[in-house]
Coordinates of C-alpha atoms in Angstrom, one line a residue:
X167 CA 123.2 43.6 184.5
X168 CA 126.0 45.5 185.7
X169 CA 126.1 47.7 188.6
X170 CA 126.5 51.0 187.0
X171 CA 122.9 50.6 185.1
X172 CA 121.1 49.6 188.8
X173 CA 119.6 52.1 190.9
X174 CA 116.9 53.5 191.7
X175 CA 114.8 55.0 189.1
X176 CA 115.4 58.3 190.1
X177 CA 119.1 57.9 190.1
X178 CA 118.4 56.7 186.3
X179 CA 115.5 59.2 185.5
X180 CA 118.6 62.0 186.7
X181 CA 121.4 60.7 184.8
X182 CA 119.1 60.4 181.8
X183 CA 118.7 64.2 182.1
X184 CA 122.1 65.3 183.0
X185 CA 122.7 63.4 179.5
X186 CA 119.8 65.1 177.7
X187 CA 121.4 68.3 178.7
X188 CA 125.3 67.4 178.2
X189 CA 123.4 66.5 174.4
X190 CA 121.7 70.1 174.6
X191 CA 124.8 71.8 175.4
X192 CA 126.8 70.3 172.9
X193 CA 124.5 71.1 169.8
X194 CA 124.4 74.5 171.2
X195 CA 127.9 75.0 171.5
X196 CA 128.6 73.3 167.8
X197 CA 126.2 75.7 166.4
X198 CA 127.5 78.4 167.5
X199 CA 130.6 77.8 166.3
X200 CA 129.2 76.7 162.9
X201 CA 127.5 80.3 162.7
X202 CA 130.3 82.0 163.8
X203 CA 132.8 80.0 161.0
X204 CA 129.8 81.0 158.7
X205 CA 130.1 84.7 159.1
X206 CA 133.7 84.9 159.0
X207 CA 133.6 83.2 155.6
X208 CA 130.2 84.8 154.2
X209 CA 132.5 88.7 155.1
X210 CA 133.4 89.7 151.4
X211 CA 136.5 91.2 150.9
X212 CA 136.7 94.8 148.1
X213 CA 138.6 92.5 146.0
X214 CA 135.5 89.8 146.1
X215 CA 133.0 92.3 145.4
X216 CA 134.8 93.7 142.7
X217 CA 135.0 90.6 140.8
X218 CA 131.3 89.5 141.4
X219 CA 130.3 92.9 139.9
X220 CA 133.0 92.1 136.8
X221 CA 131.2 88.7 136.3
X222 CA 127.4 90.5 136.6
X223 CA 128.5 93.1 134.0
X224 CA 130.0 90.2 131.8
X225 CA 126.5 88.6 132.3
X226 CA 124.3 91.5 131.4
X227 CA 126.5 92.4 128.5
X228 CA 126.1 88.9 127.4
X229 CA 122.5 89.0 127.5
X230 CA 122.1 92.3 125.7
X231 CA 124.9 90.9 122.6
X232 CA 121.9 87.7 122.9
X233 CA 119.4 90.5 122.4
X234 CA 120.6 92.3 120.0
X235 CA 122.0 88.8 117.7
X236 CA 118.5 87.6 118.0
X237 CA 117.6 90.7 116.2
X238 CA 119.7 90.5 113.2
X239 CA 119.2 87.0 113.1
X240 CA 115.3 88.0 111.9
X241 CA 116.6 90.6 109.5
X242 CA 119.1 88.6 107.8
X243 CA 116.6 86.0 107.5
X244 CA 114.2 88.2 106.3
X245 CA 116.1 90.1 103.8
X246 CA 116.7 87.2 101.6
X247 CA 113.2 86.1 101.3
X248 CA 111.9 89.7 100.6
X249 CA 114.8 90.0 97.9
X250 CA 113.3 86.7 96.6
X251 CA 110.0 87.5 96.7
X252 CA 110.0 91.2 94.9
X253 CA 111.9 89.4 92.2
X254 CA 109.1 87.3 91.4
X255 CA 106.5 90.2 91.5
X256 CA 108.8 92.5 89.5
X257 CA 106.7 93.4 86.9
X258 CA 107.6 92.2 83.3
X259 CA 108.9 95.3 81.1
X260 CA 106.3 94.7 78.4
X261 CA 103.6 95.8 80.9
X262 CA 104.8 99.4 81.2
X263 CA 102.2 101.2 78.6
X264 CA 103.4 104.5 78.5
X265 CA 100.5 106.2 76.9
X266 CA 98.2 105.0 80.0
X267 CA 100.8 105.7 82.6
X268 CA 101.2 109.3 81.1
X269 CA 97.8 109.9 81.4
X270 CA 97.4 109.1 85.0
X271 CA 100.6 111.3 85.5
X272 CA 98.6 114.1 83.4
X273 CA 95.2 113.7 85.1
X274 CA 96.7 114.0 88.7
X275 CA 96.1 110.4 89.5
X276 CA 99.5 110.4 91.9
X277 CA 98.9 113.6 93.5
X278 CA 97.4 113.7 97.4
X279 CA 94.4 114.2 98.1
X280 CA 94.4 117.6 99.9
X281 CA 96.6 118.8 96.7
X282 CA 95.3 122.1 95.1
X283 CA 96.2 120.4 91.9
X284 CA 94.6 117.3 92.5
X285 CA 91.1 117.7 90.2
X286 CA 88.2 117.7 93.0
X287 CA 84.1 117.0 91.5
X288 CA 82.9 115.4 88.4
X289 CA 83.4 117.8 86.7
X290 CA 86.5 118.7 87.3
X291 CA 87.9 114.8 87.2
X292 CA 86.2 114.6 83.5
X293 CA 87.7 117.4 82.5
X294 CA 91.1 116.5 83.4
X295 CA 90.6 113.0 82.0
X296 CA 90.0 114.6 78.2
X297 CA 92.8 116.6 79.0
X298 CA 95.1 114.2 80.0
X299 CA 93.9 112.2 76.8
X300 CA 94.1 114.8 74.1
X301 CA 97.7 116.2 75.6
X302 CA 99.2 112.2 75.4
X303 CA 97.8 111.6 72.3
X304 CA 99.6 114.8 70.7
X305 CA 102.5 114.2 73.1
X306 CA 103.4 110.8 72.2
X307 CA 102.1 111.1 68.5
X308 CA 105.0 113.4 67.8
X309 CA 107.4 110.9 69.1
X310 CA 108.8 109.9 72.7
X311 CA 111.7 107.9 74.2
X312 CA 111.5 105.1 76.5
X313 CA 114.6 103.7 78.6
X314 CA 114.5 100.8 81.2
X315 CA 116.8 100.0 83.5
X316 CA 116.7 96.7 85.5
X317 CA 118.1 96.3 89.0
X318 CA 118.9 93.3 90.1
X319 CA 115.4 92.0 88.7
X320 CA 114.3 93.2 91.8
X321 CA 113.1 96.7 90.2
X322 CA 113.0 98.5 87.3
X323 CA 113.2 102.1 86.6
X324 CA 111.8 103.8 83.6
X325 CA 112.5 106.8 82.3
X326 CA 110.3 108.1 79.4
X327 CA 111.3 111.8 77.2
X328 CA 108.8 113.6 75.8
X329 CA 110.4 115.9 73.8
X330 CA 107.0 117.9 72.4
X331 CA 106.3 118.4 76.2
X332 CA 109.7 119.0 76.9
X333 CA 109.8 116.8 80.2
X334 CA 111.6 113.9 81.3
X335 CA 109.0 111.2 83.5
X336 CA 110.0 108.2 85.8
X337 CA 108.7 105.6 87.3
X338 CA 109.7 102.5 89.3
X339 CA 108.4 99.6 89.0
X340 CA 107.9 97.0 92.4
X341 CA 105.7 94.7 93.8
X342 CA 104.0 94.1 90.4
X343 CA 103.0 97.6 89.8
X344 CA 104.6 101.3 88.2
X345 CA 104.8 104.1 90.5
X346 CA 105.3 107.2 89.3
X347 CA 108.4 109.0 90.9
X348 CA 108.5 112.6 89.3
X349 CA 108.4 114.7 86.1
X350 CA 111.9 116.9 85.0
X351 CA 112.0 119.9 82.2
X352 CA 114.5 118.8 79.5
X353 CA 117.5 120.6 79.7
X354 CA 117.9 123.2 76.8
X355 CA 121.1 121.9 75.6
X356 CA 119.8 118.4 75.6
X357 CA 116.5 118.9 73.4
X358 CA 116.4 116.9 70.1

């Protein structure tokens, strides 16, 4: 053993602290110069804070652009399948009937139910129904016109002159059913 590790063991037990402490000191002094290295980096300049604000903008207006594709994403994929779909339920020309859709037109089938037209009572509802009958029987027994048009064989619009009742009626047909749209006076210089 060399000299400089003998002594007494309080010389020992004395250096041993004087090291502990030199140890202390030095972690001390590096960390304050870490920390102070630290906050002269973390200070952010106008120019720095301009761009980090540019870059969250970008980041939110990317997210909102994500937002709003993922919208349009479900609308264009919906809108081919719904055009597919009401092409398949279109319903076939041959089940237009005009004598029984003129009837429900005639008896107030399409009108609200808080219409002042609209028959209200048993009564009332029979008494349309005859009506309804008897007018579509002469009506149609005196001759009528019926003219399709196809779109897309997605709908169909019909349009149906009555020239002894001197109107004009349409109806469109979607979704495997005719819905009656509205009635029109023939025009004078039109009539047959």
């Amino acid at each position: 053993m060399s000299g400089s590790q003998q002594g007494t063991p309080r010389e020992r037990a004395a250096a041993a602290a004087m090291d502990r402490k030199a140890g202390r000191n030095a972690r001390q002094e590096n960390a304050t110069s870490t920390t102070n290295h630290a906050a002269s980096e973390s200070e952010i300049t106008s120019e720095q804070n301009q761009q980090l604000l540019n870059l969250a903008g970008c980041l939110l207006a990317g997210l909102a652009a994500i937002r709003i594709m993922t919208s349009y994403v479900y609308l264009l994929l919906t809108c081919p399948i719904l055009f597919l779909y009401m092409i398949q339920v279109c319903p076939s020309e041959q089940s237009f009937d005009v004598r029984k859709e003129l009837k429900r037109v005639l008896r107030g089938h399409h009108l609200a139910e808080d219409h002042p037209d609209k028959p209200k009572g048993f009564l009332s509802e029979t008494l349309a129904r005859v009506t309804a009958a008897i007018t579509t029987q002469i009506a149609t027994g005196l001759g009528y016109e019926v003219t399709m048009f196809n779109l897309y064989r997605v709908l169909r619009v019909v349009w149906v002159r009555v020239p002894a009742a001197n109107k004009d009626f349409y109806w469109v047909g979607a979704f495997s059913r005719w819905t009656y749209v509205y009635t029109a006076e023939i025009p004078d210089d039109k009539t047959d």
